[in-house]
mmCIF file of C-alpha atoms and ligand atoms in Angstrom:
data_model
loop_
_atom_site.group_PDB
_atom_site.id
_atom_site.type_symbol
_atom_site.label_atom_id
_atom_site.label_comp_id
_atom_site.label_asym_id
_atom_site.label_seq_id
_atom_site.Cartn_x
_atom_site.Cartn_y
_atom_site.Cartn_z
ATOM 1 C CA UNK A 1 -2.698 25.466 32.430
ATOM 2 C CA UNK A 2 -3.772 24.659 29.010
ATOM 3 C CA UNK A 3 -1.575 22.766 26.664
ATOM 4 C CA UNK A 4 -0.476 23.798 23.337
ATOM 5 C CA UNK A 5 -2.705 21.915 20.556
ATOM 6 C CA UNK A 6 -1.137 18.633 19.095
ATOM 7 C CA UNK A 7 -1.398 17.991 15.404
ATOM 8 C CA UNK A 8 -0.959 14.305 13.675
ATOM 9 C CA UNK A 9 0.319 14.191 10.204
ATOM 10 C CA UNK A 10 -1.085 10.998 8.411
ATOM 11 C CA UNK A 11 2.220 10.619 6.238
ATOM 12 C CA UNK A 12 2.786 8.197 3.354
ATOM 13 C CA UNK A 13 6.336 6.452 3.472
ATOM 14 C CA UNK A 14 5.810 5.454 -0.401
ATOM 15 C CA UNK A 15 6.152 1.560 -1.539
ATOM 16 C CA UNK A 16 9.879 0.834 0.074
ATOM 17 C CA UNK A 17 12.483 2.459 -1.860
ATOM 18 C CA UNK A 18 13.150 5.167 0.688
ATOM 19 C CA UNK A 19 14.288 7.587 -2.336
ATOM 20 C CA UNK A 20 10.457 7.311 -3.110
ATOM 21 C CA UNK A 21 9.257 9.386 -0.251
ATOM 22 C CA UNK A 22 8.260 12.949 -1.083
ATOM 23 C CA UNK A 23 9.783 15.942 -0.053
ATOM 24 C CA UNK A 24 7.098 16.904 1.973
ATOM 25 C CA UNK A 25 6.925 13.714 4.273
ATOM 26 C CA UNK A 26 10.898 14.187 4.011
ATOM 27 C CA UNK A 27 10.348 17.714 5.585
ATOM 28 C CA UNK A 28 7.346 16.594 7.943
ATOM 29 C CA UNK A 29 9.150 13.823 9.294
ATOM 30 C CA UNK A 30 11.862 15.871 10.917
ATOM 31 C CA UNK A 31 9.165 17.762 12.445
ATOM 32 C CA UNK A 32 7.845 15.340 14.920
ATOM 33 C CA UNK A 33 7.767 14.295 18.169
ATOM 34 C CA UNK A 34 6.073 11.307 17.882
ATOM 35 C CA UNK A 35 6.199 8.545 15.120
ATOM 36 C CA UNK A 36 3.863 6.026 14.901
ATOM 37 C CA UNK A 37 5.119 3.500 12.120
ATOM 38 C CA UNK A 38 3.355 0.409 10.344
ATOM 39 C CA UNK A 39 5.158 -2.486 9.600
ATOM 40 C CA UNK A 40 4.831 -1.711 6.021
ATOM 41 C CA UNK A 41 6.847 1.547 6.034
ATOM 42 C CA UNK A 42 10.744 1.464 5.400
ATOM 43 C CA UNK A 43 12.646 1.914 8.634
ATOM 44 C CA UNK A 44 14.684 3.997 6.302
ATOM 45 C CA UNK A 45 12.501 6.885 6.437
ATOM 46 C CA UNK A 46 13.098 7.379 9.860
ATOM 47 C CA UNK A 47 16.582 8.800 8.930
ATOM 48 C CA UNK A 48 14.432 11.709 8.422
ATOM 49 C CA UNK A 49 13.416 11.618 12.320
ATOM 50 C CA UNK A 50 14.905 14.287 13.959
ATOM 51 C CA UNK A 51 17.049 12.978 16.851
ATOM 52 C CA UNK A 52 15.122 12.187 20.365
ATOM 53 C CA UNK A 53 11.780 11.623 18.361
ATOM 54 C CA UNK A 54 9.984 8.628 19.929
ATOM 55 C CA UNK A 55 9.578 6.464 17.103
ATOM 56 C CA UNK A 56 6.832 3.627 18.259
ATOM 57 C CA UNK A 57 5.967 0.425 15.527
ATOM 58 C CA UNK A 58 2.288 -0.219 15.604
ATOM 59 C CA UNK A 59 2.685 -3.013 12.944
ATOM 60 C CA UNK A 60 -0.570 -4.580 11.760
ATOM 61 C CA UNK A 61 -0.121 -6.478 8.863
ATOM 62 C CA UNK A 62 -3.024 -9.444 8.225
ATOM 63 C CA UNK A 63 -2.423 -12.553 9.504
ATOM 64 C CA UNK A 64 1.108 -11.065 11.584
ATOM 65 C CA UNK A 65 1.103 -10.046 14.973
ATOM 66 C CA UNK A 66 -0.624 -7.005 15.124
ATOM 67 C CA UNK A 67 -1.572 -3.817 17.335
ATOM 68 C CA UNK A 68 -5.474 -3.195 16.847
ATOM 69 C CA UNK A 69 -6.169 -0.162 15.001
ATOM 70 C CA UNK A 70 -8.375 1.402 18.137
ATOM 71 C CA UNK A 71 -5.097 1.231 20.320
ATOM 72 C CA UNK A 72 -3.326 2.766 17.507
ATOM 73 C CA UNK A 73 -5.833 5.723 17.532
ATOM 74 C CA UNK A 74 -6.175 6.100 21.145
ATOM 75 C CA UNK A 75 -2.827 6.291 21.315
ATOM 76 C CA UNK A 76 -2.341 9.224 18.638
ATOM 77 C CA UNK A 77 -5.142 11.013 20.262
ATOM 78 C CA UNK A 78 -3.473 10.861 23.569
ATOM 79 C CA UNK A 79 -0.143 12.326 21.881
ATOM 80 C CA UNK A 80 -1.577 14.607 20.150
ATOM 81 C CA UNK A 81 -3.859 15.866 22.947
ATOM 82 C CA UNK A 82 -0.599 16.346 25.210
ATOM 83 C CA UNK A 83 0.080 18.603 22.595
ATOM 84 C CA UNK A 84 2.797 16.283 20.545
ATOM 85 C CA UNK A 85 3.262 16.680 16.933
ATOM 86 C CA UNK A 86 2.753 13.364 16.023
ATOM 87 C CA UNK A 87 3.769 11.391 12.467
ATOM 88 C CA UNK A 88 1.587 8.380 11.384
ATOM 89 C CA UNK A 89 3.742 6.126 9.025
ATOM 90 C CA UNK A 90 2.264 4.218 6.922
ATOM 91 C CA UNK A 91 3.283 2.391 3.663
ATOM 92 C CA UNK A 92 1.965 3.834 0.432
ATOM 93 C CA UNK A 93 -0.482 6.224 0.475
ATOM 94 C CA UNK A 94 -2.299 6.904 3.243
ATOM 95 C CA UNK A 95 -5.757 7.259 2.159
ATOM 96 C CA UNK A 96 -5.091 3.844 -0.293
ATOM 97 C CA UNK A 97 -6.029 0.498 1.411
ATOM 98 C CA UNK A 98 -3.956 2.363 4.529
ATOM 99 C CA UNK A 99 -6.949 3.496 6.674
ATOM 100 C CA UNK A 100 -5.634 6.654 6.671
ATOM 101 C CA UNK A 101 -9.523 7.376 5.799
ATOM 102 C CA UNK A 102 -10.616 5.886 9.330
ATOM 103 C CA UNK A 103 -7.853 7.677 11.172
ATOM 104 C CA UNK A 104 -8.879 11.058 9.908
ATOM 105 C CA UNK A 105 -12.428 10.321 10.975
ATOM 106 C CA UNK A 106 -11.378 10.057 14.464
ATOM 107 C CA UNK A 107 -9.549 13.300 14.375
ATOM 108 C CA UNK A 108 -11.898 15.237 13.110
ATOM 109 C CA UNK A 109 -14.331 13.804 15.323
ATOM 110 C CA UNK A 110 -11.873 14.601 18.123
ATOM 111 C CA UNK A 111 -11.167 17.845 16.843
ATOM 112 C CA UNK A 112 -7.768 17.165 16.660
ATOM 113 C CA UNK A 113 -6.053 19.210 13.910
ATOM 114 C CA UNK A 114 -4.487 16.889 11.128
ATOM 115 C CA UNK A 115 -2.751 16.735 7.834
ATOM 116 C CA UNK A 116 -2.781 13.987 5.330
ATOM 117 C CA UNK A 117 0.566 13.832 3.151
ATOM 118 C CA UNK A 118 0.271 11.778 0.315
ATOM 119 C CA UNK A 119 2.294 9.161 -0.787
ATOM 120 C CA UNK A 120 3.957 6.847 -3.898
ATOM 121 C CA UNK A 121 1.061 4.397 -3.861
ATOM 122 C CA UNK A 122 2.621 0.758 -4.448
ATOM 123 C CA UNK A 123 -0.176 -0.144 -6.817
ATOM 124 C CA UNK A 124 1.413 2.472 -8.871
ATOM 125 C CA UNK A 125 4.702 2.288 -8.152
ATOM 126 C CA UNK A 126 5.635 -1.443 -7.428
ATOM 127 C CA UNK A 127 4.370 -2.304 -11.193
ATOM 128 C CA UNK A 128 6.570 0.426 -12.379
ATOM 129 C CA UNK A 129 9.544 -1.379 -11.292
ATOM 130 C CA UNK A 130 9.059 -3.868 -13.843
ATOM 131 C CA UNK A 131 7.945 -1.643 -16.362
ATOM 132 C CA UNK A 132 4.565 -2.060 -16.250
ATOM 133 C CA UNK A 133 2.208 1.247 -16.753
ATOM 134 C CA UNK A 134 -0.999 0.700 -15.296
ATOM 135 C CA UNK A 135 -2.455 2.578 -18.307
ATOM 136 C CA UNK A 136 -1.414 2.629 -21.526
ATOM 137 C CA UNK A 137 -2.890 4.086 -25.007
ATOM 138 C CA UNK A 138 -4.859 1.394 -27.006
ATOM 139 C CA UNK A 139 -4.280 -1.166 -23.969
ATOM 140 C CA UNK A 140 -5.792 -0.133 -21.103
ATOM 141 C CA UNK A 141 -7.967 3.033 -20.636
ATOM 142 C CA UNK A 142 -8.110 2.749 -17.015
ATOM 143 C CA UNK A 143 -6.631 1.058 -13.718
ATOM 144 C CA UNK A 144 -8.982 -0.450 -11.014
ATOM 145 C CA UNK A 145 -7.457 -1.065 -7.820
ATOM 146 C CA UNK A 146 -9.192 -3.178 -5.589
ATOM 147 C CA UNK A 147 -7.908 -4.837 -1.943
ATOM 148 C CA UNK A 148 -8.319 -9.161 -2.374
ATOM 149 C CA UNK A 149 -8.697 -9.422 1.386
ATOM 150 C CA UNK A 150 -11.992 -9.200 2.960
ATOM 151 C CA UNK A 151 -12.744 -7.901 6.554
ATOM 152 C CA UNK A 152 -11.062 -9.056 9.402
ATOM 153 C CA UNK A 153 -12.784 -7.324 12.227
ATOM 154 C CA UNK A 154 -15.927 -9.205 12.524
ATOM 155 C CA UNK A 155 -17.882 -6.987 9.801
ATOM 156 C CA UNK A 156 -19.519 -8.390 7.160
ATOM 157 C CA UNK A 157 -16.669 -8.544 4.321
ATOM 158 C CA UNK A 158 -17.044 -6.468 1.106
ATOM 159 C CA UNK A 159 -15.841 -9.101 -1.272
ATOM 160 C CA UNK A 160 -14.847 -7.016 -4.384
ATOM 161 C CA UNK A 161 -17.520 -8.246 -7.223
ATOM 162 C CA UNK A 162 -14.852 -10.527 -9.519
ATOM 163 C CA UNK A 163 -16.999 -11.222 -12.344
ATOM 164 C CA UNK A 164 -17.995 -7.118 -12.916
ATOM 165 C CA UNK A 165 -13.922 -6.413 -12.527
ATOM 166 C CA UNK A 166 -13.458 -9.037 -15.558
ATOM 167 C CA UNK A 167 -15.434 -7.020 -17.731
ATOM 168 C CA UNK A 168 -14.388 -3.571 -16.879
ATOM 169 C CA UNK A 169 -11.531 -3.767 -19.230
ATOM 170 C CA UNK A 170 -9.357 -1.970 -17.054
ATOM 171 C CA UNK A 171 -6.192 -2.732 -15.809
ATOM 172 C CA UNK A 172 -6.838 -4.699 -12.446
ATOM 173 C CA UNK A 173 -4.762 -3.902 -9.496
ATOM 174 C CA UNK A 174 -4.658 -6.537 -6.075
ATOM 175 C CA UNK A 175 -4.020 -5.261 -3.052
ATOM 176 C CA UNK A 176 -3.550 -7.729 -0.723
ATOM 177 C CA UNK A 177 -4.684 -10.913 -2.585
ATOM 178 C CA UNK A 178 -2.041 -13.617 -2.334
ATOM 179 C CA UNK A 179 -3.874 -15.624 0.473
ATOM 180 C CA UNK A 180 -6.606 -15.507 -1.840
ATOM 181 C CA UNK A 181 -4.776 -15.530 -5.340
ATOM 182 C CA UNK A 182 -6.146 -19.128 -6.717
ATOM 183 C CA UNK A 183 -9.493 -18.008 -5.538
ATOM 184 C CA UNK A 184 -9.317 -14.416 -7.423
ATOM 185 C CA UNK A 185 -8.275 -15.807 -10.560
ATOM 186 C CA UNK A 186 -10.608 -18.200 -11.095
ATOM 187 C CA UNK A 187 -13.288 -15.638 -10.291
ATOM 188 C CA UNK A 188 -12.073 -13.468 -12.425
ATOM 189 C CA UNK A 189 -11.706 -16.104 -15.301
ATOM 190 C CA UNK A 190 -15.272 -17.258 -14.587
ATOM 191 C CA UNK A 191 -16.185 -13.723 -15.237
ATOM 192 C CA UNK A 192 -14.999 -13.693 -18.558
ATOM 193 C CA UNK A 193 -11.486 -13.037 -18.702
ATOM 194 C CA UNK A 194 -9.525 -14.417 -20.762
ATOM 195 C CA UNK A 195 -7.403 -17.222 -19.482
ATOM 196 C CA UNK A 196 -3.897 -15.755 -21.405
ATOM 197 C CA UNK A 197 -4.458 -12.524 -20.115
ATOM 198 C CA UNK A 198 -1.075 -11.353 -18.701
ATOM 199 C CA UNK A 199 -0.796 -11.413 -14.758
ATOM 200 C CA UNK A 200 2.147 -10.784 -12.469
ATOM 201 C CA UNK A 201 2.628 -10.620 -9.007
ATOM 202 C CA UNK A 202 5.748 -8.455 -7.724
ATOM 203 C CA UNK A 203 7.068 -8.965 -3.512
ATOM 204 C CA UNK A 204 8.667 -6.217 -1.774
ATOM 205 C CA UNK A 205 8.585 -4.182 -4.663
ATOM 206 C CA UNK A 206 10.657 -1.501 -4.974
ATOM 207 C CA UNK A 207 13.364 -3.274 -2.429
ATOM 208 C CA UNK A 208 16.438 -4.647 -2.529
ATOM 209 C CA UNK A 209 14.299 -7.727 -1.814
ATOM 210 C CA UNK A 210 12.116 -7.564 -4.450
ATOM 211 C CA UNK A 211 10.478 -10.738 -6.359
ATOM 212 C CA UNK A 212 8.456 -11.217 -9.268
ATOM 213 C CA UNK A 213 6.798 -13.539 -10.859
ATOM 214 C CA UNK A 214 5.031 -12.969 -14.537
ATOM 215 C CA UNK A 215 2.639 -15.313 -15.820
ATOM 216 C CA UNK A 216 -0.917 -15.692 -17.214
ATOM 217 C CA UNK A 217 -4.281 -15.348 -15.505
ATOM 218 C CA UNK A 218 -4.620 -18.882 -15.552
ATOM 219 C CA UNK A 219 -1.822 -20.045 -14.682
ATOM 220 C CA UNK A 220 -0.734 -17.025 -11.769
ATOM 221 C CA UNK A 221 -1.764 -19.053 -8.079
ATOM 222 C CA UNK A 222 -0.120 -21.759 -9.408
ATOM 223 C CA UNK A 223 3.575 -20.151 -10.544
ATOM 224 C CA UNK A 224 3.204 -17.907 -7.663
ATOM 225 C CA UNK A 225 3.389 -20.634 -5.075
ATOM 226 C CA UNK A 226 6.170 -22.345 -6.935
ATOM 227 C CA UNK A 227 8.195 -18.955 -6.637
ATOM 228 C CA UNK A 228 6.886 -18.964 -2.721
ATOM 229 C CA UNK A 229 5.785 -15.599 -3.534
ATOM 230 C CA UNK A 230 3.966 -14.351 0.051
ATOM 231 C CA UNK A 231 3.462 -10.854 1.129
ATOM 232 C CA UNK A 232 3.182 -7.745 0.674
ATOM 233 C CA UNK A 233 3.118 -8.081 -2.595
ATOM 234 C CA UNK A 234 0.794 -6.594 -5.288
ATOM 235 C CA UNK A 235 -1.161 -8.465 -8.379
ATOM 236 C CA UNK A 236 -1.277 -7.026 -11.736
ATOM 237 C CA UNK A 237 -3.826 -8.327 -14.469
ATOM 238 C CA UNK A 238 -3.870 -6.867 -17.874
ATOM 239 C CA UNK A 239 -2.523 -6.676 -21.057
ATOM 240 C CA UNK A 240 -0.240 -3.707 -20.020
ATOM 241 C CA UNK A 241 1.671 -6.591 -17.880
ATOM 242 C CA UNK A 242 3.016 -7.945 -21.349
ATOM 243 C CA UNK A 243 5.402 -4.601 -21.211
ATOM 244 C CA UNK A 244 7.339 -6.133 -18.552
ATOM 245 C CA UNK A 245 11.210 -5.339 -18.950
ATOM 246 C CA UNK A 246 9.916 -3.239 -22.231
ATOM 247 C CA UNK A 247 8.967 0.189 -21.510
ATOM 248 C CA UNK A 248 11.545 0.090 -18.209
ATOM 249 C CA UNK A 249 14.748 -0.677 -20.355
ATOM 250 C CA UNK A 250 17.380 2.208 -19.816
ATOM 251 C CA UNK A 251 17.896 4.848 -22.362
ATOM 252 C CA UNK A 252 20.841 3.471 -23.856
ATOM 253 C CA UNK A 253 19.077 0.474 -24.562
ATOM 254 C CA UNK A 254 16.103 1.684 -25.966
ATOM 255 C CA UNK A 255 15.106 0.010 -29.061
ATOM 256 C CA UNK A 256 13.839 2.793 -31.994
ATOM 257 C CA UNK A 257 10.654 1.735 -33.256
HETATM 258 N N1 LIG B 1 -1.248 2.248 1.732
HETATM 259 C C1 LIG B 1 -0.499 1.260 0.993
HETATM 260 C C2 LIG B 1 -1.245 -0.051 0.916
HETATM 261 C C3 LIG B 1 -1.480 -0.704 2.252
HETATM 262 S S1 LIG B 1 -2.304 -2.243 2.119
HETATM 263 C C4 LIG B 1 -0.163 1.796 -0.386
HETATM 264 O O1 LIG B 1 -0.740 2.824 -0.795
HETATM 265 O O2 LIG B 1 0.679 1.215 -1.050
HETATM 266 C C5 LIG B 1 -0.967 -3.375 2.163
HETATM 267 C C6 LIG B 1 -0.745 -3.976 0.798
HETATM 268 O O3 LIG B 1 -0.089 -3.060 -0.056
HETATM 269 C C7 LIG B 1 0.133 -5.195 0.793
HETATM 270 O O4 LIG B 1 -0.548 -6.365 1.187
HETATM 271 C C8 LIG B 1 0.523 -5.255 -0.657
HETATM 272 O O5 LIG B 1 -0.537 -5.737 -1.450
HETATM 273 C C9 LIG B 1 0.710 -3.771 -0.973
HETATM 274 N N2 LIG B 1 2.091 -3.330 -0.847
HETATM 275 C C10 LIG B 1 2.543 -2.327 -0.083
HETATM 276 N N3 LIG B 1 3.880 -2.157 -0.260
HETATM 277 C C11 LIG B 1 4.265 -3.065 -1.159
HETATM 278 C C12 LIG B 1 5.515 -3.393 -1.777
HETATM 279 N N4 LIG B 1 6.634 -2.727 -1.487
HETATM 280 N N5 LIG B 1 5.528 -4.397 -2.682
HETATM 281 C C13 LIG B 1 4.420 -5.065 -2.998
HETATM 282 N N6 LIG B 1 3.219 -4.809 -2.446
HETATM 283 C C14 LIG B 1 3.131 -3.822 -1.550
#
């Protein structure tokens, strides 16, 4: 007899804070058999599980113990193909730095019917906790976000160009760059930015855990370390950093300009 047709949802959990999750991967979640979660996603979302859903943690965070990505796909295609409705978890966004991109790929290929539902990227959200806008008028006309980690999987990396991102003049977003942190800023700095340009680097944002650390390009490896600042956490470079604790204060606080 033929099974009914599967479907995966490739669902962003947002950056931790599980009032951050939208409505719609609220919704979705209670609609699954299946959940396939990273690491990175909030076990708090899965209050959203509806009860008897098989909730499976394919954690692959660099450098931790990890389940390879082409296990984690088999095993959504298999689900899905025994006609499961299956939820992929991930942190974020899934189509930022998530390889949501890749995972869609291999449905389509597989003709395996799919929906991506987006989520509270932490590049945008995590400097927001400390009241930093990415962008702001007559400081920075743009955000880049770029990953500081290189291929793992044998592939030649794709080392983001540092010295083009120092002149782009937009705020500069790290994904993934503490291993690499002493390395990025002095690439950056060798590119032409400006040693006292503000930098921060925020852990666990949006947690109860949550860690900062705010400093200057030159000086961000270095005060980072001190702090023992590891991962996840997410780098911000740009003026727009110097807004810290500013722009987030609470109404009542508010200072009239
Ligand atoms: N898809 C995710 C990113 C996955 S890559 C998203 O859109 O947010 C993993 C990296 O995301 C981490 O190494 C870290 O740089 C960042 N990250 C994710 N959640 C974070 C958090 N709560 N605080 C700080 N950084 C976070």
């Amino acid at each position: 007899m033929h099974k009914p047709a599967g479907k995966v949802y490739l669902i962003g959990a947002g950056p931790g804070d599980p009032e951050l999750l939208t409505l719609k991967a609220a919704r979705v979640l209670g609609e699954c058999d299946v959940l396939l979660i990273d690491d990175l996603a909030d076990t708090a979302v899965l209050r959203h599980a509806r009860a008897g859903a098989r909730i499976v943690r394919v954690g692959k965070r660099g450098g931790c113990r990890s389940t390879p990505q082409a296990f984690i796909e088999r095993l959504m295609l298999r689900y899905a193909r025994n006609g499961h409705v299956v939820g992929r978890v991930k942190g974020g966004d899934p189509f930022v730095f998530g390889r949501g991109g890749e995972e869609a790929l291999t449905l389509s290929r597989a003709g395996v019917a799919f929906e991506v539902v987006s989520g509270l990227s932490a590049g945008i959200a995590v400097p927001a906790s400390l009241g930093v806008p990415v962008t702001h008028r007559g400081m920075a006309s743009g955000v880049t976000f770029v990953t500081g980690h290189a291929r793992d999987d044998g592939h030649p990396g794709q080392e983001p160009d540092w010295r083009a991102l120092a002149q782009t003049g937009t705020t500069l977003v790290i994904y993934m760059g503490m291993r690499r942190l002493a390395a990025i800023t002095q690439a950056l700095a060798d590119g032409g930015l400006a040693p006292d340009t503000p930098a921060c680097a925020i852990q666990n944002g949006t947690r109860d855990t949550q860690r900062s650390v705010l400093s200057r390009l030159a000086d961000l490896a270095r005060d980072a370390a001190q702090a023992q600042l590891g991962s996840p956490a997410i780098v911000v470079i740009g003026e727009v950093v110097s807004l810290a604790g500013i722009v987030a204060l609470p109404v009542a606080d508010a200072r009239v300009a």
